[in-house]
mmCIF file of C-alpha atoms and ligand atoms in Angstrom:
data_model
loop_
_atom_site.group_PDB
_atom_site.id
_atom_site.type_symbol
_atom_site.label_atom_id
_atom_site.label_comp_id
_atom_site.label_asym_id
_atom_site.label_seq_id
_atom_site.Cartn_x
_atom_site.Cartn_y
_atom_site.Cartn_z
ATOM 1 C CA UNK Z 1 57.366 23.070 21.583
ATOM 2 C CA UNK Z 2 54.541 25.200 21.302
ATOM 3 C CA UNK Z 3 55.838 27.464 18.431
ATOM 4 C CA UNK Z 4 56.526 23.861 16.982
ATOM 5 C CA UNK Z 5 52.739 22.982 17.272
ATOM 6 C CA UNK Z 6 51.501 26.471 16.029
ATOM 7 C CA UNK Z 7 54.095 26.096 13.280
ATOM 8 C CA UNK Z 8 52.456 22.699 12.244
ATOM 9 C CA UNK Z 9 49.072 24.062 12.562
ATOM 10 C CA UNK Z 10 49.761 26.577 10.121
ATOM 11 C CA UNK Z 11 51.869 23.984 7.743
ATOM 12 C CA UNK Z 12 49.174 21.945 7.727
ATOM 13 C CA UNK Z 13 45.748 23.981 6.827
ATOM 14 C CA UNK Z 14 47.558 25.466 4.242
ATOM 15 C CA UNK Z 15 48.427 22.336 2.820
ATOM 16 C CA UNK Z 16 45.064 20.749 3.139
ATOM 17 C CA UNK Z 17 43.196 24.081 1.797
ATOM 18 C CA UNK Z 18 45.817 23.509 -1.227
ATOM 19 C CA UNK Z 19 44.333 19.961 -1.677
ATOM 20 C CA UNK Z 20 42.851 19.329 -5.007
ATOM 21 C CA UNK Z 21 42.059 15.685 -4.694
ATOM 22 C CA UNK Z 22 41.081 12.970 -1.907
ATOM 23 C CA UNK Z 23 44.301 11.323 -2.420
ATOM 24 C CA UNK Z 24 46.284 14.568 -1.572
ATOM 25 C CA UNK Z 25 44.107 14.652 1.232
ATOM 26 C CA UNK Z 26 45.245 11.346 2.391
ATOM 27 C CA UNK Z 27 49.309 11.910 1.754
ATOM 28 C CA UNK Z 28 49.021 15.059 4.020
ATOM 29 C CA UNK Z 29 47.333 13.153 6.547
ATOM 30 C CA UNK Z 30 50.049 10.159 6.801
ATOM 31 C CA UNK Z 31 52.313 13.176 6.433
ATOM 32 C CA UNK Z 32 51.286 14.690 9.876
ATOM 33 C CA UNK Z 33 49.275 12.421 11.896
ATOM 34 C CA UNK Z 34 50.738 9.008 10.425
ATOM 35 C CA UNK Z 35 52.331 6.904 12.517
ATOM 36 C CA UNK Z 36 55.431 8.342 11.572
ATOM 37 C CA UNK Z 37 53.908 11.846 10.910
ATOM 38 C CA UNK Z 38 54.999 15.024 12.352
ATOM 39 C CA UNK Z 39 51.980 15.734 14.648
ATOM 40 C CA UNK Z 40 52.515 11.879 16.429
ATOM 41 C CA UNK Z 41 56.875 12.610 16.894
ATOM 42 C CA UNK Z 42 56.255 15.843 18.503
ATOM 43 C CA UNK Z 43 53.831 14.409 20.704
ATOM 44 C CA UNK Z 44 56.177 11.728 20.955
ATOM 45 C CA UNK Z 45 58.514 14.256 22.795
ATOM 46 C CA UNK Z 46 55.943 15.200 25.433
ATOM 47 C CA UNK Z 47 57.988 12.818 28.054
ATOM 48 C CA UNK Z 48 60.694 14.892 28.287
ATOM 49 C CA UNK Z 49 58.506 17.910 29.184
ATOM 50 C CA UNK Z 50 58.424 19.376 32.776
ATOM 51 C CA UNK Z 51 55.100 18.341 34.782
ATOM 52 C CA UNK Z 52 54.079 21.863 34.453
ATOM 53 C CA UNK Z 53 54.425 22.272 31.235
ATOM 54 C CA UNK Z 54 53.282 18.977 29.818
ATOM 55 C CA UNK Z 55 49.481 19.241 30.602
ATOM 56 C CA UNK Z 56 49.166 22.553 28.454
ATOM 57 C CA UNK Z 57 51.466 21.348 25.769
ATOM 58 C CA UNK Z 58 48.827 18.170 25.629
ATOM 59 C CA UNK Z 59 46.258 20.470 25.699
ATOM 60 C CA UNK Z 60 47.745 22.235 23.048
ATOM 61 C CA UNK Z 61 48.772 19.224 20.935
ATOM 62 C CA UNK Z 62 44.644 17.886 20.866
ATOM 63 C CA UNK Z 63 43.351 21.343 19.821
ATOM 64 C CA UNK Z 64 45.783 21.255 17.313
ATOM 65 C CA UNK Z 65 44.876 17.768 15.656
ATOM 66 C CA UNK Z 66 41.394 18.303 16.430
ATOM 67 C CA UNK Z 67 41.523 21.797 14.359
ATOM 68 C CA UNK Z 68 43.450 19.342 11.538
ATOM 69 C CA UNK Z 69 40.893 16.659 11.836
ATOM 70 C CA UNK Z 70 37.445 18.789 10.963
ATOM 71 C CA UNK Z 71 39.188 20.962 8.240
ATOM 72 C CA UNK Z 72 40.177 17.568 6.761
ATOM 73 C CA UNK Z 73 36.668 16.309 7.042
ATOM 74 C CA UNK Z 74 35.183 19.219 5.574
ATOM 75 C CA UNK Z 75 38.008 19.384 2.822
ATOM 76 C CA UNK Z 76 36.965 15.482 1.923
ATOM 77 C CA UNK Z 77 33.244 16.587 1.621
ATOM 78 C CA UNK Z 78 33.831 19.700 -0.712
ATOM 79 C CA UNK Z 79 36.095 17.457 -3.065
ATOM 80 C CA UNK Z 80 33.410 14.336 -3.033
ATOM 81 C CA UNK Z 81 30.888 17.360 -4.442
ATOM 82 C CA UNK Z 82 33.116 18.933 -6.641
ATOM 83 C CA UNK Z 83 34.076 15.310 -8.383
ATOM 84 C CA UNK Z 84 30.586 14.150 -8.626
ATOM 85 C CA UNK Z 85 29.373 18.005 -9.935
ATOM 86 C CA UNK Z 86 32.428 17.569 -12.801
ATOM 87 C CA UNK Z 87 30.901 13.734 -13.323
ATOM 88 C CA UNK Z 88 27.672 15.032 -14.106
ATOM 89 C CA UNK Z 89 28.866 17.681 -16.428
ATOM 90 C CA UNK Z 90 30.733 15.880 -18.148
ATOM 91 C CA UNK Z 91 29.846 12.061 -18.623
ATOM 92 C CA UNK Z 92 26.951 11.990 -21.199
ATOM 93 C CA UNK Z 93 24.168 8.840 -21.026
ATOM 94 C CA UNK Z 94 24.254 7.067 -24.152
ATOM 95 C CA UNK Z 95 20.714 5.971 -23.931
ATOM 96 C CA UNK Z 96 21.068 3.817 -26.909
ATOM 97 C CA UNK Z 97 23.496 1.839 -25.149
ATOM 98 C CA UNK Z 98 23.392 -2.280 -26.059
ATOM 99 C CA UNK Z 99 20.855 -3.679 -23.150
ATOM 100 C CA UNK Z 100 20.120 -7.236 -22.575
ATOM 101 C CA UNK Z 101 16.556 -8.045 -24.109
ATOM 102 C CA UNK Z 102 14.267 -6.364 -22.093
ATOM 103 C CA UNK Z 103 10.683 -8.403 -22.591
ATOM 104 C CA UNK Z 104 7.608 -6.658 -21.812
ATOM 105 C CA UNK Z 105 4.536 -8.747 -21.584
ATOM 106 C CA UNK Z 106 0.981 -7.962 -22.892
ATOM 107 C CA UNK Z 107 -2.146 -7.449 -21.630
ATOM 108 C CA UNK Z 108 -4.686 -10.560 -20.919
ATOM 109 C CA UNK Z 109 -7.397 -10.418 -23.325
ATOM 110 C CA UNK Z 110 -9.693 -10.777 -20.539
ATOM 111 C CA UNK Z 111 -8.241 -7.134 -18.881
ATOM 112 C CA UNK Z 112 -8.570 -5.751 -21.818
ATOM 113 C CA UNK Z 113 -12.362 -6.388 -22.746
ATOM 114 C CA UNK Z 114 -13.142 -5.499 -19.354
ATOM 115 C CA UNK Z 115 -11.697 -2.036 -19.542
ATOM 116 C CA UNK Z 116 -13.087 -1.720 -22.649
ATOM 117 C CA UNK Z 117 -16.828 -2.837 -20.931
ATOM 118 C CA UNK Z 118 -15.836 0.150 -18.837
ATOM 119 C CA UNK Z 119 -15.027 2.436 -20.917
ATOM 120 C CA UNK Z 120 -18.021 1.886 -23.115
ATOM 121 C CA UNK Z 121 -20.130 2.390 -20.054
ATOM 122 C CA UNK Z 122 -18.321 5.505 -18.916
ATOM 123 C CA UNK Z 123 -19.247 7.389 -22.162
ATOM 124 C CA UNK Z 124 -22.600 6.569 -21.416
ATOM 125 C CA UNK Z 125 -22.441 8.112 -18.852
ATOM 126 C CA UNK Z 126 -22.075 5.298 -15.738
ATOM 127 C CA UNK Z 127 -19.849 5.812 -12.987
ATOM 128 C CA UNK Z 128 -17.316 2.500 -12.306
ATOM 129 C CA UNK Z 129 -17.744 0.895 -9.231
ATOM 130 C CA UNK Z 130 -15.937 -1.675 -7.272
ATOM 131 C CA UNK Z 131 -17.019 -4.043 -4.826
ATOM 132 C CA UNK Z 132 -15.687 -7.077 -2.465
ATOM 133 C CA UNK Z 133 -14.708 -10.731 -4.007
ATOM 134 C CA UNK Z 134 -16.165 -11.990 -0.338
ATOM 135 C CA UNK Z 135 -19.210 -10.686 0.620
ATOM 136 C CA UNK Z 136 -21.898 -11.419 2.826
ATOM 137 C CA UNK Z 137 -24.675 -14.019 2.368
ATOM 138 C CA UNK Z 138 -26.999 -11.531 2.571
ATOM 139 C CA UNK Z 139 -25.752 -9.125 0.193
ATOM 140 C CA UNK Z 140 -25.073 -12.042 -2.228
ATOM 141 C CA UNK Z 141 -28.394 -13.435 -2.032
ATOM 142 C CA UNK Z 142 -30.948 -12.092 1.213
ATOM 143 C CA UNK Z 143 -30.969 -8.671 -0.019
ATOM 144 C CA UNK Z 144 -31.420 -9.634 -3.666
ATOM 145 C CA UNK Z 145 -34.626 -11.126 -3.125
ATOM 146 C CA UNK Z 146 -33.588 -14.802 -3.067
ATOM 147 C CA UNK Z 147 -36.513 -16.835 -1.388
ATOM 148 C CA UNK Z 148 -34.872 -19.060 1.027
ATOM 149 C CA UNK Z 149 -34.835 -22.224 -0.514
ATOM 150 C CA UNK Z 150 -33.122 -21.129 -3.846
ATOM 151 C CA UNK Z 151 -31.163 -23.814 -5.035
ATOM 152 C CA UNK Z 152 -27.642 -21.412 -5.523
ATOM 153 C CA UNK Z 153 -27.670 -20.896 -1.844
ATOM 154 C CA UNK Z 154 -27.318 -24.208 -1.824
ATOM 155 C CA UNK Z 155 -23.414 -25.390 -0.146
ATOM 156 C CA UNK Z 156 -23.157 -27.392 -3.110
ATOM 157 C CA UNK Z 157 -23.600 -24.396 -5.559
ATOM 158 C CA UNK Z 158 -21.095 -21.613 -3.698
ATOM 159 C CA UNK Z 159 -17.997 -21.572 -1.947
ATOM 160 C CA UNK Z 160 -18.590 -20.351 1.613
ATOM 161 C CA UNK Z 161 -16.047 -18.804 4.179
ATOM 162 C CA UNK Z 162 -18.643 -19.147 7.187
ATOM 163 C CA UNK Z 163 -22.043 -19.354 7.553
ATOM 164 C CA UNK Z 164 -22.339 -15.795 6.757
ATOM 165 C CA UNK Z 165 -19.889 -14.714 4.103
ATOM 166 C CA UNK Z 166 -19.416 -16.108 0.878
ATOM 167 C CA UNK Z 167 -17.113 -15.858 -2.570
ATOM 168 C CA UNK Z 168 -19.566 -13.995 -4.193
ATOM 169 C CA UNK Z 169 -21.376 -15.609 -6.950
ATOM 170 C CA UNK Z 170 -22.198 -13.083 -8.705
ATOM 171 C CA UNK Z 171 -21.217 -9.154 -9.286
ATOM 172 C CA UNK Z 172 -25.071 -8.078 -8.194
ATOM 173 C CA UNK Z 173 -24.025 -7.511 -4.428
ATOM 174 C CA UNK Z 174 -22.270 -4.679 -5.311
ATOM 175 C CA UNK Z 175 -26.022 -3.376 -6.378
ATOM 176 C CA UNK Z 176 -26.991 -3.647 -3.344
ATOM 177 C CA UNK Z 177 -23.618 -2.040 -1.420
ATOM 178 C CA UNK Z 178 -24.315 0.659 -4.069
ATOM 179 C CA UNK Z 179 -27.654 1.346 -3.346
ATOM 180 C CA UNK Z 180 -27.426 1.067 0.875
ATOM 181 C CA UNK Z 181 -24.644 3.953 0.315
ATOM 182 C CA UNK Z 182 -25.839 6.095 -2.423
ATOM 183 C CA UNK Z 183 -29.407 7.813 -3.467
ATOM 184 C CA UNK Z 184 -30.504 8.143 -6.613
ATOM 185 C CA UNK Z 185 -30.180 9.214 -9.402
ATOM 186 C CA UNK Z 186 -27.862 6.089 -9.519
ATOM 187 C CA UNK Z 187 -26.011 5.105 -13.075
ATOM 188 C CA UNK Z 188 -23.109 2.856 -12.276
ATOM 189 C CA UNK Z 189 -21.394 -0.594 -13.445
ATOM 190 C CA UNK Z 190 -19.266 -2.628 -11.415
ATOM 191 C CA UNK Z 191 -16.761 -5.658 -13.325
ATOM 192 C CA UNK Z 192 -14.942 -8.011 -11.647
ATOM 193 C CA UNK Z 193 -14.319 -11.854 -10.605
ATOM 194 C CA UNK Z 194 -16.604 -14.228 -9.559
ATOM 195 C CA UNK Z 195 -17.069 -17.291 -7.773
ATOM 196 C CA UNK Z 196 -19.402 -20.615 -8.460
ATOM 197 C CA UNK Z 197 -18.921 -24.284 -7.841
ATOM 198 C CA UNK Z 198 -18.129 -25.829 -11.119
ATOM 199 C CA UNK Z 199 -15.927 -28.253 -12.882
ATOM 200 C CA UNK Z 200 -13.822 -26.694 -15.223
ATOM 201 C CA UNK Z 201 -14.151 -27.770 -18.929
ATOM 202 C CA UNK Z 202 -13.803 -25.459 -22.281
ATOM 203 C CA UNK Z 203 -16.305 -22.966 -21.525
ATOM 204 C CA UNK Z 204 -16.874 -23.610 -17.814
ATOM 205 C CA UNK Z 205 -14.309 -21.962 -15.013
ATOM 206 C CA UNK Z 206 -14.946 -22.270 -10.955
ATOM 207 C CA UNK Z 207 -13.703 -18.647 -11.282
ATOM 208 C CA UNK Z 208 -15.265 -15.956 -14.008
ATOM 209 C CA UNK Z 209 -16.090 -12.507 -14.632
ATOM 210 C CA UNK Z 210 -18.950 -10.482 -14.988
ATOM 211 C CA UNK Z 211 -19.870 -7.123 -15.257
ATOM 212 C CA UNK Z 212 -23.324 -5.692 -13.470
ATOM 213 C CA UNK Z 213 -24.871 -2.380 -14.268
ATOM 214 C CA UNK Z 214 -27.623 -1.105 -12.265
ATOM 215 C CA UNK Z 215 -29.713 2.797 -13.201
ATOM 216 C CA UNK Z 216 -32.213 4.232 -10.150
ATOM 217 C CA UNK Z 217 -34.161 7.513 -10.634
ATOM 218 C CA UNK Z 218 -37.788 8.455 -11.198
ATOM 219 C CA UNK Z 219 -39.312 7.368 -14.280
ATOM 220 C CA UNK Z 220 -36.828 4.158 -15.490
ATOM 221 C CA UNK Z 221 -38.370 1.850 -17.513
ATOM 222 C CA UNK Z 222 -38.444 -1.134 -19.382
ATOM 223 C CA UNK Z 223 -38.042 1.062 -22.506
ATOM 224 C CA UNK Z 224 -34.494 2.858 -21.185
ATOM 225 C CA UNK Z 225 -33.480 -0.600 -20.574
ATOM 226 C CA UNK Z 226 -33.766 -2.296 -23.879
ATOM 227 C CA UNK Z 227 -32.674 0.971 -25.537
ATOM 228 C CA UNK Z 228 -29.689 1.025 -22.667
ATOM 229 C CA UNK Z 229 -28.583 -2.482 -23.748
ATOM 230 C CA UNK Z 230 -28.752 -2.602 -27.322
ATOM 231 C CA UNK Z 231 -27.228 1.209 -28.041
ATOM 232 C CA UNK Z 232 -24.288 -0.933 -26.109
ATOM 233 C CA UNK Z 233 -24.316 -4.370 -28.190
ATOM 234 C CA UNK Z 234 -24.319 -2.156 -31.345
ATOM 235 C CA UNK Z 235 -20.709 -0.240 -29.764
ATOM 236 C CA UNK Z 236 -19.608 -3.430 -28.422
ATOM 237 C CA UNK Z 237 -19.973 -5.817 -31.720
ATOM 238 C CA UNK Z 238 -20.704 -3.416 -34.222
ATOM 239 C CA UNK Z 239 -24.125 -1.345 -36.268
ATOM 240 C CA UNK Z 240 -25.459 -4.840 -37.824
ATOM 241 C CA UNK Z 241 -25.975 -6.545 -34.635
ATOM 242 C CA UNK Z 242 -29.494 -6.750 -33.524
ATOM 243 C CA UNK Z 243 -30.844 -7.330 -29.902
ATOM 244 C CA UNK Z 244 -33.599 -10.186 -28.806
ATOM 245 C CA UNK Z 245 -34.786 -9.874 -25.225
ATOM 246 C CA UNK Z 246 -36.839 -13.280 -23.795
ATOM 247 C CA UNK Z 247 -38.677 -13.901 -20.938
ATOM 248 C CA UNK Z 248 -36.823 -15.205 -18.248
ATOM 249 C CA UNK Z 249 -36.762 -15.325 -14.424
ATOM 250 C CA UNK Z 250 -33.976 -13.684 -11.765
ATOM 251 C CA UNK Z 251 -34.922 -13.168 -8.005
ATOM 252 C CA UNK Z 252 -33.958 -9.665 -8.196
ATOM 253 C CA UNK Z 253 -35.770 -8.551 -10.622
ATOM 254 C CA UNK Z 254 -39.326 -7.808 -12.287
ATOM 255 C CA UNK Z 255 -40.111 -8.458 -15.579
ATOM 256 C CA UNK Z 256 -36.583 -10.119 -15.773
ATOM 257 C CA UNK Z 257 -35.365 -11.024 -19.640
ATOM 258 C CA UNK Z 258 -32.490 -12.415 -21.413
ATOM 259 C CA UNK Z 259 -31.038 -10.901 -24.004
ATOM 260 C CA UNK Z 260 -29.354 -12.864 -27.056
ATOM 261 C CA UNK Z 261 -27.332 -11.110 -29.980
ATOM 262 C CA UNK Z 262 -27.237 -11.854 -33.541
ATOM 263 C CA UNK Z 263 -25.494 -14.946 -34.474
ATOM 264 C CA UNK Z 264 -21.030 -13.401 -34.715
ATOM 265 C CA UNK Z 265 -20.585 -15.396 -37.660
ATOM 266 C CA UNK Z 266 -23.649 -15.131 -40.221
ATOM 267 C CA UNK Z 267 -24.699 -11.754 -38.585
ATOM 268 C CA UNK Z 268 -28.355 -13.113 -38.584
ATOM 269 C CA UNK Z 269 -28.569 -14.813 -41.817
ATOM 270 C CA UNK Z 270 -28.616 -18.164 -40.311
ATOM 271 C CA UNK Z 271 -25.354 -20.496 -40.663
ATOM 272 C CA UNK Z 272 -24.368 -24.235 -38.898
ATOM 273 C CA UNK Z 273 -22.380 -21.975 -36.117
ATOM 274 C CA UNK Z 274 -26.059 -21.205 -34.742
ATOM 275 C CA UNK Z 275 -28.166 -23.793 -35.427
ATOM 276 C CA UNK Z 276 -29.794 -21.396 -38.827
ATOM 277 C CA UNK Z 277 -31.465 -19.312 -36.053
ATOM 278 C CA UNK Z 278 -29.349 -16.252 -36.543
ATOM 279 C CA UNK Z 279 -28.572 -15.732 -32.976
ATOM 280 C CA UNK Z 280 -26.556 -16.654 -30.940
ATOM 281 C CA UNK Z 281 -25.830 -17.222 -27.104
ATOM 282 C CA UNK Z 282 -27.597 -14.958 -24.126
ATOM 283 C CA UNK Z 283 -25.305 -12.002 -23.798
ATOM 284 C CA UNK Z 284 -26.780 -11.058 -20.710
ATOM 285 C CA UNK Z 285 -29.274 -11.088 -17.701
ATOM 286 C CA UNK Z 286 -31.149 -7.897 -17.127
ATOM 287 C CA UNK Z 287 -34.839 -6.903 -15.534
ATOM 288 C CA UNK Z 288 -36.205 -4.443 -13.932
ATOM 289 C CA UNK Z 289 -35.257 -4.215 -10.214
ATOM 290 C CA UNK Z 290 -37.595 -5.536 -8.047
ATOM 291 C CA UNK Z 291 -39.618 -3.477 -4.988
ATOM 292 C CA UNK Z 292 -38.375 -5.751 -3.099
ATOM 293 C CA UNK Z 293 -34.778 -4.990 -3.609
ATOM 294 C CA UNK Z 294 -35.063 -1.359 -3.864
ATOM 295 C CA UNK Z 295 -37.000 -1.222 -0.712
ATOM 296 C CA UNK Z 296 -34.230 -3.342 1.353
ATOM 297 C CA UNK Z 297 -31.737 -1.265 0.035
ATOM 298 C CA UNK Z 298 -33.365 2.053 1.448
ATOM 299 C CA UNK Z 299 -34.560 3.391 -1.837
ATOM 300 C CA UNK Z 300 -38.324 3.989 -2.031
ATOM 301 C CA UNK Z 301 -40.263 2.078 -4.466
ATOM 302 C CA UNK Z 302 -43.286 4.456 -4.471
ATOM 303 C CA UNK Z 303 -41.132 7.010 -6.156
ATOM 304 C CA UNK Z 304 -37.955 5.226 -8.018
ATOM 305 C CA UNK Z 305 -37.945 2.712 -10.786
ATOM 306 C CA UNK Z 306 -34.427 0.964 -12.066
ATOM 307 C CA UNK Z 307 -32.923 -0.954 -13.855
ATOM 308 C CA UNK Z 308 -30.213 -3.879 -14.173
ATOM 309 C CA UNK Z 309 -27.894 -5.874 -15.649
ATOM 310 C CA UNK Z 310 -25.298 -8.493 -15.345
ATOM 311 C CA UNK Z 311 -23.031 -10.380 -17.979
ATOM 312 C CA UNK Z 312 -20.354 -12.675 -18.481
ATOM 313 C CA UNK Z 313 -16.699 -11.012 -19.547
ATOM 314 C CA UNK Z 314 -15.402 -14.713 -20.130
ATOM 315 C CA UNK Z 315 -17.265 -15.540 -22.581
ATOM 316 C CA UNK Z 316 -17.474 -12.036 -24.474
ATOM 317 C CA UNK Z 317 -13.537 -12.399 -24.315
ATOM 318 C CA UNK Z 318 -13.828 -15.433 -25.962
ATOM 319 C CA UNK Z 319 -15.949 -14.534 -29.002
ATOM 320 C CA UNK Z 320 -14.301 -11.040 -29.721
ATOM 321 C CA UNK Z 321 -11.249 -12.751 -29.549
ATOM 322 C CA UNK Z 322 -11.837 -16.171 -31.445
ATOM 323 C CA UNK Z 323 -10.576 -18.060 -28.543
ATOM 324 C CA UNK Z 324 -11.979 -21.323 -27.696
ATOM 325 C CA UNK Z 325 -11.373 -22.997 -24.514
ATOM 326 C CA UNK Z 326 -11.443 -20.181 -21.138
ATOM 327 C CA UNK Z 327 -8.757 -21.976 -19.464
ATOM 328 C CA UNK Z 328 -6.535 -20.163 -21.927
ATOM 329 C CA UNK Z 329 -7.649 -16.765 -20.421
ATOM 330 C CA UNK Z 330 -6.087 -18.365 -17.295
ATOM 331 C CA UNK Z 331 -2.994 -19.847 -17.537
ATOM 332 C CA UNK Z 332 -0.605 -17.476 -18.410
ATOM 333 C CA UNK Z 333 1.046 -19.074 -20.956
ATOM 334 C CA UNK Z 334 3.380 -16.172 -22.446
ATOM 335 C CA UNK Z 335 3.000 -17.775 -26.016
ATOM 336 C CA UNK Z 336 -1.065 -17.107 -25.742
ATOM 337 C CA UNK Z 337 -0.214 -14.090 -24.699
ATOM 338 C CA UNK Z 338 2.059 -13.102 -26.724
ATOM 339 C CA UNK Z 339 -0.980 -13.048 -29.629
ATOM 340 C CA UNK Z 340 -2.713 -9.844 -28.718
HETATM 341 N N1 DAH L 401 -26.659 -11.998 -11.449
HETATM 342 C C1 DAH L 401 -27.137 -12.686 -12.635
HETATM 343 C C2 DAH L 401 -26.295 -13.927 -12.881
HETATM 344 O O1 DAH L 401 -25.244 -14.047 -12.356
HETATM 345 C C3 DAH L 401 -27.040 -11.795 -13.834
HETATM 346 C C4 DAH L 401 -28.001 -10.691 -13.757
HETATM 347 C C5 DAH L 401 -29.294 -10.840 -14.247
HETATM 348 C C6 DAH L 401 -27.659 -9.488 -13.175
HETATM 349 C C7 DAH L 401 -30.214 -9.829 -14.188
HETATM 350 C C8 DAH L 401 -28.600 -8.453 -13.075
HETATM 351 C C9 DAH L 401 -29.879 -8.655 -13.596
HETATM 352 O O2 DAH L 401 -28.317 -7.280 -12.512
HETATM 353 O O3 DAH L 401 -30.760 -7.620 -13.514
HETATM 354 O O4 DAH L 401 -26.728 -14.774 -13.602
#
């Protein structure tokens, strides 16, 4: 009985080493340790061993299908590599194959004019910033100078989270983050969404965009600010648009101004669109940066001058793009979309 089990041994390795595919592999298995296989009838015989002898025959008999069972295993793995080596060698992708429409959307208008705001602002040198959609009260308003009874701190103005952080209302915080983490010389712009208490109609959104831009060193002035702002209009809309800055008032800054941009559709001759004034809307809020703010944000007044900005992307969207009513920027609608 043992020759018989050395015999087998032998029988079988050679067969499996001889084994060119998994279904071989499977016939000589059924062939030897099947039910009816050779392996299982010899050890079928085992009964009518002596007592002495039986324990080393068994012995015997598990080396032996043990020995069968890992060179079968490892025979298995070397043809699974061998098929998917040929598979790769030979099949060939036809990358021009007939898919199912594949539809790729397009970028929102509104992305778009904000990475081009960006952009613009990059070449001239500005790093791009980005800062919280909650903030706290006090970076949204305290540290900006607001006196305490402004009427946008009112509840009825913002959206509140508690009684000390806030949707921001503005992108100015980020200013102040900026300037509480960096020292000057400080060149950067920060876009992004923003937050007010409004009913929405055409032009009006309870959520919006702006973008704020905000220069520290020694020696800013009014003059790098009006130069700043209208070398920008002029890349934004094109050479023929001309700059107007007016008086106006902001918390956080001193002289504060408004600037307004030569009417899109007459290009300053004067035309129904604007009223035959040859301007049209305030672009933008800008000023110079007040002590105040500079000196609770841990810059020294004394030494560094800046100055700031802050505008609507909404409505810029709107008038590079010809579009007319913001929700559109909004919705989603795939046949908007679709457009640009
Ligand atoms: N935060 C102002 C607003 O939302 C816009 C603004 C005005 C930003 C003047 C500035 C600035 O940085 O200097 O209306």
């Amino acid at each position: 009985m043992k020759n018989l089990l050395t015999d087998l041994k032998t029988r079988v390795l050679s067969d499996i080493e001889g084994a060119e595919s998994l279904e071989a592999l499977e016939s000589i298995r059924v062939k030897y340790l099947g039910k009816k296989g050779e392996l299982t009838s010899i050890l079928r015989g085992m009964g009518k061993l002596s007592a002495e002898e039986r324990p080393i025959i068994g012995l015997l008999a598990n080396e032996v299908r043990d020995e069968i069972e890992t060179q079968m295993a490892e025979k298995r793995e070397s043809i699974g590599e061998a098929r998917l080596a040929k598979i790769i060698e030979e099949e060939e992708l036809d990358v021009t194959a007939n898919l199912s429409e594949v539809r790729v959307g397009s970028r929102n208008p509104l992305n778009r004019t904000m990475e081009e705001l960006e952009e613009l602002f990059r070449s001239m040198g500005f790093s791009v910033v980005d800062g919280p959609e909650i903030d706290t009260v006090d970076n949204n308003f305290t540290f900006l100078n607001f006196p305490e009874n402004h009427p946008s701190i009112e509840m009825s103005d913002t959206f509140y989270i508690d009684e000390k952080h806030l949707l921001r209302t503005h992108t100015s915080p980020v200013q102040v983050r900026y300037m509480m983490s960096h020292k000057p010389p400080i060149r950067m712009v920060s876009a992004g969404r923003t937050f007010r208490f409004d009913d929405v109609d055409d032009t009006h959104s309870p959520m919006f965009h702006q973008i704020e831009g905000l220069v520290v060193d020694e020696g800013v002035s009014m003059a790098n600010l009006i130069d700043t702002l209208d070398l920008f209009v002029k890349a934004l809309f094109g050479e023929d648009m001309k700059t107007r800055f007016r008086p106006h008032n902001f918390p956080f800054t001193e002289p504060s101004a408004e600037v307004d941009v030569s009417c899109f559709d007459c290009k300053g001759e004067g035309c129904p669109k604007c009223n035959f004034t040859g301007w049209s809307m305030e672009l933008l809020g800008c000023g110079m940066v007040h002590p105040n703010v500079l000196s609770m944000c841990g810059i020294d007044p004394e030494k560094y001058t800046g100055f700031a900005f802050g505008m609507g992307i909404d409505r810029i969207t709107m008038v590079k793009y010809g579009i007319d009513n913001i929700r559109l920027l909004y919705d989603n609608d795939k046949r908007f979309l679709q457009q640009f």
